[in-house]
Amino acid sequence: MRWALVLACALASCGDDHAGPDGGSGGADAPPADGPGSDARPDDAPSGGDAAGDASTSEGGPPRAIFCETQWPLETTTAAGQPTEMLYVRTRVAGVTPARGLDPALQVEVGFGPAAEPPTSAAWSWQAASYNGLCAGCPGDQDEFMGTLTPPAPGEMLWAGRVRYAGSAPTYCDRADGGRAGSADGFSADTAPRLHVAPPGGLRAVSLNMRCLVDNWDARLPIVADGIAAVDPDFVGLQEVCQGQGRDNLTELAAALGSRTGRSYQTLRAITHLSWNNQYMEGIAVVTPHTIAENQVVALPPGLFPRKLILARIVSPQGPVVFATTHLDNLSARAAEAQTVATALTAFTAPTEAALLAGDFNETPSGGPVHTTLESAGLIDLWPALRPGEPGYSFASSGPTARIDYLWLLPNSAGFAPADIALILSQPLGGVYGSDHLGLRGQVSR
């Protein structure tokens, strides 16, 4: 009989092609079976009582105890008008589960609403969830359901689960990980998973090698500032940022951008080495008009010169986004440096956050291990994603023959995808180029 039920479930397409590594519990970004939420219901969680909920049987018999919990994700981000990643809820109904999704009297929904309003209020919206037949990590007495939500407006929200059986009053779910009790102690905004809803739209980024302070910086500065200001980027990644002999092209560029856009800019700098006959302290930098909530500088394996990676968690109009920049070695250390970049970037970035990586990688797509290493880590090279077949040469500016400057996207579950990519600063002014590299401007959107 059990095999007949399994076969019936398979024929009814009970499973989900997007199930996580354990066959369920949250899709691509779900925790492993022993991760957060896999044993989210405490062993001593009550299976009945007022908090857990009671449901009459479909035959009108005595009520059945209901327990439920929000399984995954514990926090997620989407944009207004865009669906969330898959949301997972588990439920236990005494004498019913595991029903294998075959009991039509068992109804499970996912919903969202403001923290200031209870889930019973009209401020919350609900959508039916479907049975996840591939939840290998589910406790033996529970079923797992999954669904998405599409919030229409930006804001800080909560999401929750709602369970009914045979017309019972609903039982509302919050988290049961880390000693929390799910529906067993009622619903609380403090223990509900978070849903950040960003405004619709995209994020713009620029990458540029600044060529230090040489080659008539006074003539190049307005060209660079005008080119970047025309993009009005959310993030700028700079390489060969220099200070010395009373000049600093990072602070001078930030000031010039401010005068053109009317915005204030925050900057992060990492000095790597002395350059140009020890005249200048050279490094990399991040520039943004938004708040930098957290940052980290990572030293890369040494090559001809010391190299570093800057990581910044930036509070953008689309929510927190990680932006990073680097400048890899021009000789032989790039393989190890690329691996360090990939490891540090994925470790710094939360599963619900997207990351953008900008830089001069000193290697063409077919020239070595950099491209393979970063793609293997899940990053998307914006240029071929959006302009397949076009070379995208960025160096040297006066007659480019190589693509060594890149913008990469690590989408994670944040819902971003490549939207636009182009070269900037490609035309000289009075015979002067902004740099010996062309710049890149890119956009990612949900």
Short mmCIF file of C-alpha atoms in Angstrom, two decimals:
data_model
loop_
_atom_site.label_atom_id
_atom_site.label_comp_id
_atom_site.label_asym_id
_atom_site.label_seq_id
_atom_site.Cartn_x
_atom_site.Cartn_y
_atom_site.Cartn_z
CA MET A 1 0.00 0.00 0.00
CA ARG A 2 2.85 2.40 0.84
CA TRP A 3 4.40 1.79 -2.59
CA ALA A 4 1.03 2.48 -4.22
CA LEU A 5 0.88 5.86 -2.49
CA VAL A 6 4.42 6.71 -3.56
CA LEU A 7 3.57 5.78 -7.16
CA ALA A 8 0.41 7.85 -7.04
CA CYS A 9 2.41 10.81 -5.75
CA ALA A 10 4.96 10.43 -8.54
CA LEU A 11 2.21 10.30 -11.18
CA ALA A 12 0.68 13.43 -9.70
CA SER A 13 4.03 15.29 -9.93
CA CYS A 14 4.23 15.82 -6.19
CA GLY A 15 7.96 16.57 -6.29
CA ASP A 16 9.81 19.79 -7.14
CA ASP A 17 12.56 19.99 -9.72
CA HIS A 18 14.11 22.83 -7.71
CA ALA A 19 14.53 20.95 -4.47
CA GLY A 20 17.68 21.48 -2.45
CA PRO A 21 20.61 19.13 -1.88
CA ASP A 22 18.67 16.99 0.57
CA GLY A 23 15.75 16.68 -1.82
CA GLY A 24 13.80 19.59 -0.33
CA SER A 25 13.86 22.29 2.33
CA GLY A 26 14.65 25.36 0.40
CA GLY A 27 15.91 25.01 -3.13
CA ALA A 28 19.44 25.87 -4.17
CA ASP A 29 20.20 27.90 -1.08
CA ALA A 30 18.61 25.57 1.45
CA PRO A 31 20.70 24.29 4.37
CA PRO A 32 21.86 20.70 4.46
CA ALA A 33 19.87 18.20 6.45
CA ASP A 34 21.81 19.03 9.60
CA GLY A 35 21.75 22.81 8.96
CA PRO A 36 19.39 25.53 10.21
CA GLY A 37 15.82 24.35 10.30
CA SER A 38 16.39 20.69 9.45
CA ASP A 39 15.72 19.78 13.06
CA ALA A 40 13.86 23.02 13.62
CA ARG A 41 11.04 21.49 15.70
CA PRO A 42 12.39 20.91 19.22
CA ASP A 43 12.10 17.30 20.35
CA ASP A 44 9.81 18.34 23.14
CA ALA A 45 7.67 20.72 21.05
CA PRO A 46 4.02 20.20 21.99
CA SER A 47 1.93 18.43 19.39
CA GLY A 48 -1.34 19.84 20.64
CA GLY A 49 -2.85 22.51 22.83
CA ASP A 50 -4.22 25.94 21.98
CA ALA A 51 -0.92 27.27 20.55
CA ALA A 52 -0.47 24.32 18.21
CA GLY A 53 -4.04 24.53 16.93
CA ASP A 54 -6.85 22.00 16.71
CA ALA A 55 -8.68 20.72 13.65
CA SER A 56 -11.81 18.66 13.34
CA THR A 57 -11.54 15.51 11.27
CA SER A 58 -13.18 15.43 7.86
CA GLU A 59 -15.64 12.92 9.34
CA GLY A 60 -16.57 15.31 12.13
CA GLY A 61 -14.66 13.40 14.81
CA PRO A 62 -12.54 14.83 17.61
CA PRO A 63 -10.17 17.70 16.70
CA ARG A 64 -6.62 16.95 15.57
CA ALA A 65 -3.60 18.83 16.90
CA ILE A 66 -1.74 20.95 14.32
CA PHE A 67 1.88 22.07 14.50
CA CYS A 68 3.70 24.03 11.81
CA GLU A 69 6.95 25.93 11.27
CA THR A 70 8.53 28.18 8.67
CA GLN A 71 11.42 26.10 7.42
CA TRP A 72 13.38 28.17 4.89
CA PRO A 73 14.58 30.82 4.15
CA LEU A 74 14.95 32.58 7.47
CA GLU A 75 15.52 35.89 5.64
CA THR A 76 15.11 36.76 1.97
CA THR A 77 14.94 39.71 -0.43
CA THR A 78 12.92 40.41 -3.55
CA ALA A 79 11.84 43.47 -5.51
CA ALA A 80 8.33 44.89 -5.61
CA GLY A 81 6.32 43.07 -8.25
CA GLN A 82 8.78 40.15 -8.40
CA PRO A 83 8.26 36.69 -6.87
CA THR A 84 10.31 35.58 -3.91
CA GLU A 85 12.50 32.53 -3.92
CA MET A 86 10.68 29.36 -2.89
CA LEU A 87 9.42 29.50 0.72
CA TYR A 88 9.09 26.27 2.71
CA VAL A 89 6.69 25.36 5.54
CA ARG A 90 6.47 22.09 7.45
CA THR A 91 3.43 20.84 9.28
CA ARG A 92 2.41 17.98 11.54
CA VAL A 93 -1.27 17.09 11.91
CA ALA A 94 -1.94 14.34 14.40
CA GLY A 95 -3.11 11.19 12.66
CA VAL A 96 -2.85 12.79 9.21
CA THR A 97 0.76 13.54 8.29
CA PRO A 98 2.66 12.33 6.52
CA ALA A 99 -0.23 12.58 4.07
CA ARG A 100 2.14 12.75 1.06
CA GLY A 101 0.10 15.68 -0.24
CA LEU A 102 -2.85 13.38 -0.92
CA ASP A 103 -5.27 14.64 1.73
CA PRO A 104 -7.31 17.49 0.20
CA ALA A 105 -8.49 18.50 3.66
CA LEU A 106 -4.93 19.64 4.51
CA GLN A 107 -4.44 23.21 3.27
CA VAL A 108 -1.13 25.06 3.66
CA GLU A 109 -0.42 28.66 2.62
CA VAL A 110 2.46 31.11 2.72
CA GLY A 111 1.84 34.79 3.40
CA PHE A 112 3.50 38.13 4.06
CA GLY A 113 2.67 41.28 5.95
CA PRO A 114 4.06 44.09 8.11
CA ALA A 115 5.60 43.29 11.48
CA ALA A 116 3.24 45.73 13.19
CA GLU A 117 0.16 43.70 12.15
CA PRO A 118 -0.72 40.15 13.23
CA PRO A 119 -1.07 37.55 10.47
CA THR A 120 -4.80 37.39 11.17
CA SER A 121 -5.21 40.96 9.92
CA ALA A 122 -6.26 42.12 6.46
CA ALA A 123 -2.79 43.66 6.03
CA TRP A 124 -1.43 40.17 5.32
CA SER A 125 -1.70 38.43 1.93
CA TRP A 126 -1.75 34.66 1.46
CA GLN A 127 -1.07 32.20 -1.36
CA ALA A 128 -1.62 28.45 -1.52
CA ALA A 129 1.50 26.30 -1.12
CA SER A 130 2.05 22.97 -2.86
CA TYR A 131 3.31 19.71 -1.40
CA ASN A 132 7.07 19.09 -1.70
CA GLY A 133 7.38 15.38 -2.32
CA LEU A 134 11.18 15.48 -2.42
CA CYS A 135 11.81 16.51 1.19
CA ALA A 136 14.25 13.79 2.21
CA GLY A 137 15.16 15.71 5.39
CA CYS A 138 11.62 16.04 6.76
CA PRO A 139 10.84 14.44 10.12
CA GLY A 140 8.82 11.27 9.67
CA ASP A 141 5.62 12.76 11.07
CA GLN A 142 5.62 15.97 8.95
CA ASP A 143 4.85 17.11 5.43
CA GLU A 144 6.59 20.01 3.70
CA PHE A 145 4.89 22.58 1.48
CA MET A 146 6.35 25.31 -0.72
CA GLY A 147 5.23 28.47 -2.47
CA THR A 148 6.26 31.95 -3.59
CA LEU A 149 4.94 35.42 -2.82
CA THR A 150 4.90 38.56 -4.99
CA PRO A 151 4.77 41.70 -2.81
CA PRO A 152 3.42 44.66 -4.81
CA ALA A 153 5.23 47.44 -2.93
CA PRO A 154 8.62 47.93 -1.25
CA GLY A 155 8.97 47.66 2.51
CA GLU A 156 10.21 45.58 5.42
CA MET A 157 7.93 42.58 5.86
CA LEU A 158 7.61 39.23 7.57
CA TRP A 159 6.59 35.97 5.97
CA ALA A 160 4.75 33.11 7.65
CA GLY A 161 2.86 29.88 7.08
CA ARG A 162 -0.81 29.11 7.67
CA VAL A 163 -2.30 25.61 8.04
CA ARG A 164 -5.90 24.38 8.12
CA TYR A 165 -7.28 20.87 8.24
CA ALA A 166 -10.86 19.97 7.42
CA GLY A 167 -12.12 23.52 7.82
CA SER A 168 -10.40 24.18 11.13
CA ALA A 169 -9.37 27.60 12.36
CA PRO A 170 -5.93 28.45 10.91
CA THR A 171 -2.69 27.75 12.73
CA TYR A 172 0.05 30.33 12.00
CA CYS A 173 3.72 29.44 11.72
CA ASP A 174 6.90 31.25 12.65
CA ARG A 175 10.43 29.87 13.04
CA ALA A 176 11.36 26.72 14.96
CA ASP A 177 15.14 26.76 14.54
CA GLY A 178 17.59 27.50 17.34
CA GLY A 179 15.29 26.47 20.16
CA ARG A 180 12.27 28.35 18.81
CA ALA A 181 8.96 26.50 18.96
CA GLY A 182 7.15 27.31 15.71
CA SER A 183 3.40 27.42 16.16
CA ALA A 184 3.64 25.57 19.49
CA ASP A 185 3.97 28.87 21.38
CA GLY A 186 1.87 30.98 19.04
CA PHE A 187 2.99 33.46 16.40
CA SER A 188 5.42 36.28 17.24
CA ALA A 189 6.89 38.94 14.95
CA ASP A 190 10.19 38.53 16.79
CA THR A 191 10.52 34.91 15.66
CA ALA A 192 9.10 35.23 12.13
CA PRO A 193 11.38 35.11 9.09
CA ARG A 194 12.13 38.45 7.41
CA LEU A 195 11.16 39.51 3.89
CA HIS A 196 12.90 42.60 2.48
CA VAL A 197 11.03 44.08 -0.49
CA ALA A 198 13.18 46.46 -2.53
CA PRO A 199 11.94 49.05 -5.00
CA PRO A 200 11.78 47.82 -8.60
CA GLY A 201 14.67 48.68 -10.85
CA GLY A 202 18.34 47.93 -11.28
CA LEU A 203 21.77 48.73 -9.92
CA ARG A 204 24.58 50.26 -11.97
CA ALA A 205 28.30 49.64 -11.55
CA VAL A 206 31.51 50.94 -13.13
CA SER A 207 34.98 49.40 -13.24
CA LEU A 208 38.04 51.42 -14.26
CA ASN A 209 41.80 51.18 -14.05
CA MET A 210 42.80 54.81 -13.28
CA ARG A 211 46.46 54.67 -14.45
CA CYS A 212 47.66 56.23 -11.24
CA LEU A 213 48.57 59.95 -11.45
CA VAL A 214 50.72 59.78 -14.59
CA ASP A 215 50.01 60.86 -18.18
CA ASN A 216 48.63 64.32 -17.37
CA TRP A 217 46.15 63.53 -14.60
CA ASP A 218 44.91 67.13 -14.65
CA ALA A 219 43.69 66.63 -18.23
CA ARG A 220 42.37 63.12 -17.57
CA LEU A 221 40.42 63.90 -14.38
CA PRO A 222 37.51 65.79 -16.01
CA ILE A 223 37.25 63.13 -18.73
CA VAL A 224 37.02 60.34 -16.15
CA ALA A 225 34.62 62.28 -13.91
CA ASP A 226 32.32 63.16 -16.81
CA GLY A 227 32.27 59.56 -18.05
CA ILE A 228 31.45 58.06 -14.66
CA ALA A 229 28.94 60.80 -13.73
CA ALA A 230 27.04 60.11 -16.96
CA VAL A 231 26.42 56.56 -15.71
CA ASP A 232 25.48 57.77 -12.19
CA PRO A 233 26.54 54.40 -10.76
CA ASP A 234 25.59 52.86 -7.45
CA PHE A 235 29.07 51.31 -7.19
CA VAL A 236 32.46 52.15 -8.68
CA GLY A 237 35.45 49.78 -8.52
CA LEU A 238 38.81 51.45 -9.21
CA GLN A 239 42.27 50.06 -9.77
CA GLU A 240 45.61 51.91 -9.84
CA VAL A 241 44.31 54.46 -7.36
CA CYS A 242 47.31 56.55 -6.31
CA GLN A 243 48.39 59.18 -3.84
CA GLY A 244 51.71 60.97 -3.63
CA GLN A 245 53.51 64.22 -4.35
CA GLY A 246 50.59 66.14 -2.87
CA ARG A 247 47.92 64.51 -5.07
CA ASP A 248 45.30 61.80 -4.53
CA ASN A 249 43.26 60.71 -7.53
CA LEU A 250 40.65 58.93 -5.37
CA THR A 251 39.65 61.95 -3.31
CA GLU A 252 39.91 64.22 -6.34
CA LEU A 253 37.64 61.95 -8.38
CA ALA A 254 35.08 61.63 -5.56
CA ALA A 255 34.95 65.42 -5.25
CA ALA A 256 34.58 65.82 -9.02
CA LEU A 257 31.75 63.29 -9.11
CA GLY A 258 29.99 65.10 -6.28
CA SER A 259 30.15 68.41 -8.12
CA ARG A 260 28.62 66.80 -11.21
CA THR A 261 25.89 64.67 -9.62
CA GLY A 262 25.10 66.57 -6.42
CA ARG A 263 25.58 63.38 -4.42
CA SER A 264 27.94 62.63 -1.55
CA TYR A 265 30.26 59.66 -1.97
CA GLN A 266 31.82 57.24 0.48
CA THR A 267 35.16 55.70 -0.41
CA LEU A 268 37.19 52.67 0.67
CA ARG A 269 40.86 52.32 -0.22
CA ALA A 270 43.38 49.49 0.09
CA ILE A 271 47.02 50.42 -0.61
CA THR A 272 48.97 47.59 -2.19
CA HIS A 273 52.44 48.82 -3.17
CA LEU A 274 54.70 51.66 -4.23
CA SER A 275 54.70 52.29 -7.96
CA TRP A 276 56.18 54.44 -10.71
CA ASN A 277 59.70 54.51 -9.30
CA ASN A 278 58.32 54.67 -5.76
CA GLN A 279 56.66 58.02 -6.41
CA TYR A 280 53.13 56.88 -5.54
CA MET A 281 51.29 54.62 -3.12
CA GLU A 282 49.08 52.55 -5.41
CA GLY A 283 46.01 50.50 -4.58
CA ILE A 284 42.36 49.79 -5.27
CA ALA A 285 39.20 51.54 -4.14
CA VAL A 286 35.40 51.42 -3.91
CA VAL A 287 33.27 54.54 -4.41
CA THR A 288 29.53 54.66 -3.70
CA PRO A 289 26.81 57.22 -2.96
CA HIS A 290 25.20 54.73 -0.57
CA THR A 291 25.96 53.63 2.98
CA ILE A 292 28.78 51.14 3.49
CA ALA A 293 27.55 48.89 6.30
CA GLU A 294 30.57 46.57 6.48
CA ASN A 295 33.85 46.05 4.68
CA GLN A 296 36.82 43.72 4.56
CA VAL A 297 40.22 43.83 2.87
CA VAL A 298 41.77 40.50 1.86
CA ALA A 299 45.44 40.09 0.96
CA LEU A 300 45.95 37.96 -2.15
CA PRO A 301 48.83 35.56 -2.81
CA PRO A 302 51.82 37.69 -3.82
CA GLY A 303 52.98 38.09 -7.40
CA LEU A 304 55.22 40.72 -8.90
CA PHE A 305 53.50 43.20 -6.56
CA PRO A 306 51.29 42.70 -3.50
CA ARG A 307 47.60 42.52 -4.44
CA LYS A 308 44.38 42.85 -2.43
CA LEU A 309 40.61 42.50 -2.63
CA ILE A 310 38.14 45.00 -1.15
CA LEU A 311 34.72 43.68 -0.09
CA ALA A 312 31.95 46.10 0.89
CA ARG A 313 28.39 45.44 2.02
CA ILE A 314 26.50 48.44 0.68
CA VAL A 315 22.93 49.43 1.57
CA SER A 316 21.61 50.09 -1.93
CA PRO A 317 18.08 51.10 -3.01
CA GLN A 318 17.61 47.39 -3.76
CA GLY A 319 18.70 46.28 -0.31
CA PRO A 320 22.11 45.09 0.91
CA VAL A 321 24.47 44.18 -1.93
CA VAL A 322 28.12 43.13 -1.76
CA PHE A 323 30.41 45.05 -4.09
CA ALA A 324 34.06 44.09 -4.52
CA THR A 325 37.04 45.16 -6.56
CA THR A 326 40.52 43.80 -7.20
CA HIS A 327 43.56 44.06 -9.48
CA LEU A 328 45.25 40.74 -10.16
CA ASP A 329 48.92 40.13 -10.88
CA ASN A 330 50.27 40.79 -14.35
CA LEU A 331 52.63 37.79 -14.29
CA SER A 332 52.16 34.38 -12.71
CA ALA A 333 50.15 34.52 -9.48
CA ARG A 334 46.68 34.92 -10.98
CA ALA A 335 45.50 31.34 -10.49
CA ALA A 336 45.98 31.44 -6.72
CA GLU A 337 44.72 35.02 -6.54
CA ALA A 338 41.52 34.17 -8.42
CA GLN A 339 40.84 31.26 -6.06
CA THR A 340 41.34 33.52 -3.03
CA VAL A 341 39.00 36.12 -4.55
CA ALA A 342 36.29 33.50 -5.20
CA THR A 343 36.59 32.01 -1.70
CA ALA A 344 36.56 35.38 0.07
CA LEU A 345 33.67 36.75 -1.98
CA THR A 346 31.40 33.75 -1.42
CA ALA A 347 32.26 33.68 2.29
CA PHE A 348 31.51 37.38 2.76
CA THR A 349 28.23 37.31 0.81
CA ALA A 350 25.05 36.05 2.50
CA PRO A 351 22.92 33.54 0.54
CA THR A 352 20.18 36.18 0.24
CA GLU A 353 22.56 38.83 -1.14
CA ALA A 354 23.87 39.42 -4.63
CA ALA A 355 27.51 40.34 -5.16
CA LEU A 356 29.17 42.36 -7.92
CA LEU A 357 32.88 41.99 -8.59
CA ALA A 358 34.78 44.60 -10.63
CA GLY A 359 38.40 44.71 -11.61
CA ASP A 360 41.41 44.53 -13.84
CA PHE A 361 42.15 40.79 -13.95
CA ASN A 362 45.14 41.03 -16.28
CA GLU A 363 43.93 37.98 -18.20
CA THR A 364 41.70 37.41 -21.21
CA PRO A 365 38.77 34.96 -20.97
CA SER A 366 40.73 32.27 -22.83
CA GLY A 367 44.12 33.12 -21.41
CA GLY A 368 44.23 31.14 -18.17
CA PRO A 369 42.51 29.98 -15.00
CA VAL A 370 40.87 33.21 -13.81
CA HIS A 371 37.71 32.87 -15.87
CA THR A 372 37.29 29.18 -15.09
CA THR A 373 37.84 29.71 -11.35
CA LEU A 374 35.31 32.50 -11.03
CA GLU A 375 32.69 30.78 -13.16
CA SER A 376 33.11 27.63 -11.07
CA ALA A 377 32.30 29.71 -8.00
CA GLY A 378 28.94 30.70 -9.54
CA LEU A 379 29.88 34.14 -10.90
CA ILE A 380 28.47 35.37 -14.21
CA ASP A 381 30.67 37.37 -16.58
CA LEU A 382 28.33 40.17 -17.69
CA TRP A 383 29.96 40.77 -21.07
CA PRO A 384 29.36 37.39 -22.78
CA ALA A 385 26.05 37.01 -20.93
CA LEU A 386 24.74 40.16 -22.63
CA ARG A 387 26.94 40.59 -25.72
CA PRO A 388 27.85 37.11 -26.93
CA GLY A 389 30.15 37.19 -29.93
CA GLU A 390 31.37 40.75 -29.28
CA PRO A 391 35.01 40.98 -28.16
CA GLY A 392 34.63 43.68 -25.49
CA TYR A 393 38.27 44.68 -25.72
CA SER A 394 39.19 47.11 -22.95
CA PHE A 395 42.97 47.47 -23.27
CA ALA A 396 44.76 49.50 -24.48
CA SER A 397 42.39 52.45 -24.84
CA SER A 398 43.90 53.92 -28.00
CA GLY A 399 43.54 50.62 -29.88
CA PRO A 400 42.11 47.88 -27.65
CA THR A 401 43.02 44.28 -28.48
CA ALA A 402 42.34 42.43 -25.18
CA ARG A 403 39.49 42.05 -22.71
CA ILE A 404 41.09 42.07 -19.26
CA ASP A 405 38.59 44.28 -17.37
CA TYR A 406 35.45 42.60 -16.04
CA LEU A 407 32.19 42.99 -14.16
CA TRP A 408 30.95 39.78 -12.54
CA LEU A 409 27.64 38.97 -10.83
CA LEU A 410 27.12 36.42 -8.05
CA PRO A 411 23.29 36.28 -8.05
CA ASN A 412 22.65 33.93 -5.09
CA SER A 413 18.93 34.06 -4.20
CA ALA A 414 18.57 37.84 -4.44
CA GLY A 415 16.94 37.62 -7.85
CA PHE A 416 19.36 39.79 -9.84
CA ALA A 417 20.35 39.02 -13.43
CA PRO A 418 22.61 40.77 -15.97
CA ALA A 419 20.75 43.62 -17.67
CA ASP A 420 23.29 45.80 -19.50
CA ILE A 421 27.02 46.08 -20.19
CA ALA A 422 29.04 48.55 -22.28
CA LEU A 423 32.44 50.18 -22.59
CA ILE A 424 32.87 53.81 -21.52
CA LEU A 425 35.64 56.40 -21.93
CA SER A 426 36.30 55.02 -25.41
CA GLN A 427 36.76 58.40 -27.11
CA PRO A 428 39.64 60.82 -26.49
CA LEU A 429 39.09 64.48 -25.76
CA GLY A 430 41.69 66.70 -27.37
CA GLY A 431 43.74 63.61 -28.04
CA VAL A 432 43.65 62.59 -24.37
CA TYR A 433 42.05 59.35 -23.11
CA GLY A 434 40.70 59.08 -19.57
CA SER A 435 43.05 56.16 -18.93
CA ASP A 436 45.05 53.53 -20.75
CA HIS A 437 42.10 51.20 -20.04
CA LEU A 438 38.55 51.69 -21.22
CA GLY A 439 35.97 51.65 -18.45
CA LEU A 440 33.07 49.26 -18.05
CA ARG A 441 29.55 50.14 -17.05
CA GLY A 442 27.11 47.42 -16.18
CA GLN A 443 23.63 47.01 -14.78
CA VAL A 444 21.92 44.18 -12.97
CA SER A 445 18.18 44.07 -12.40
CA ARG A 446 15.63 41.85 -10.73
#
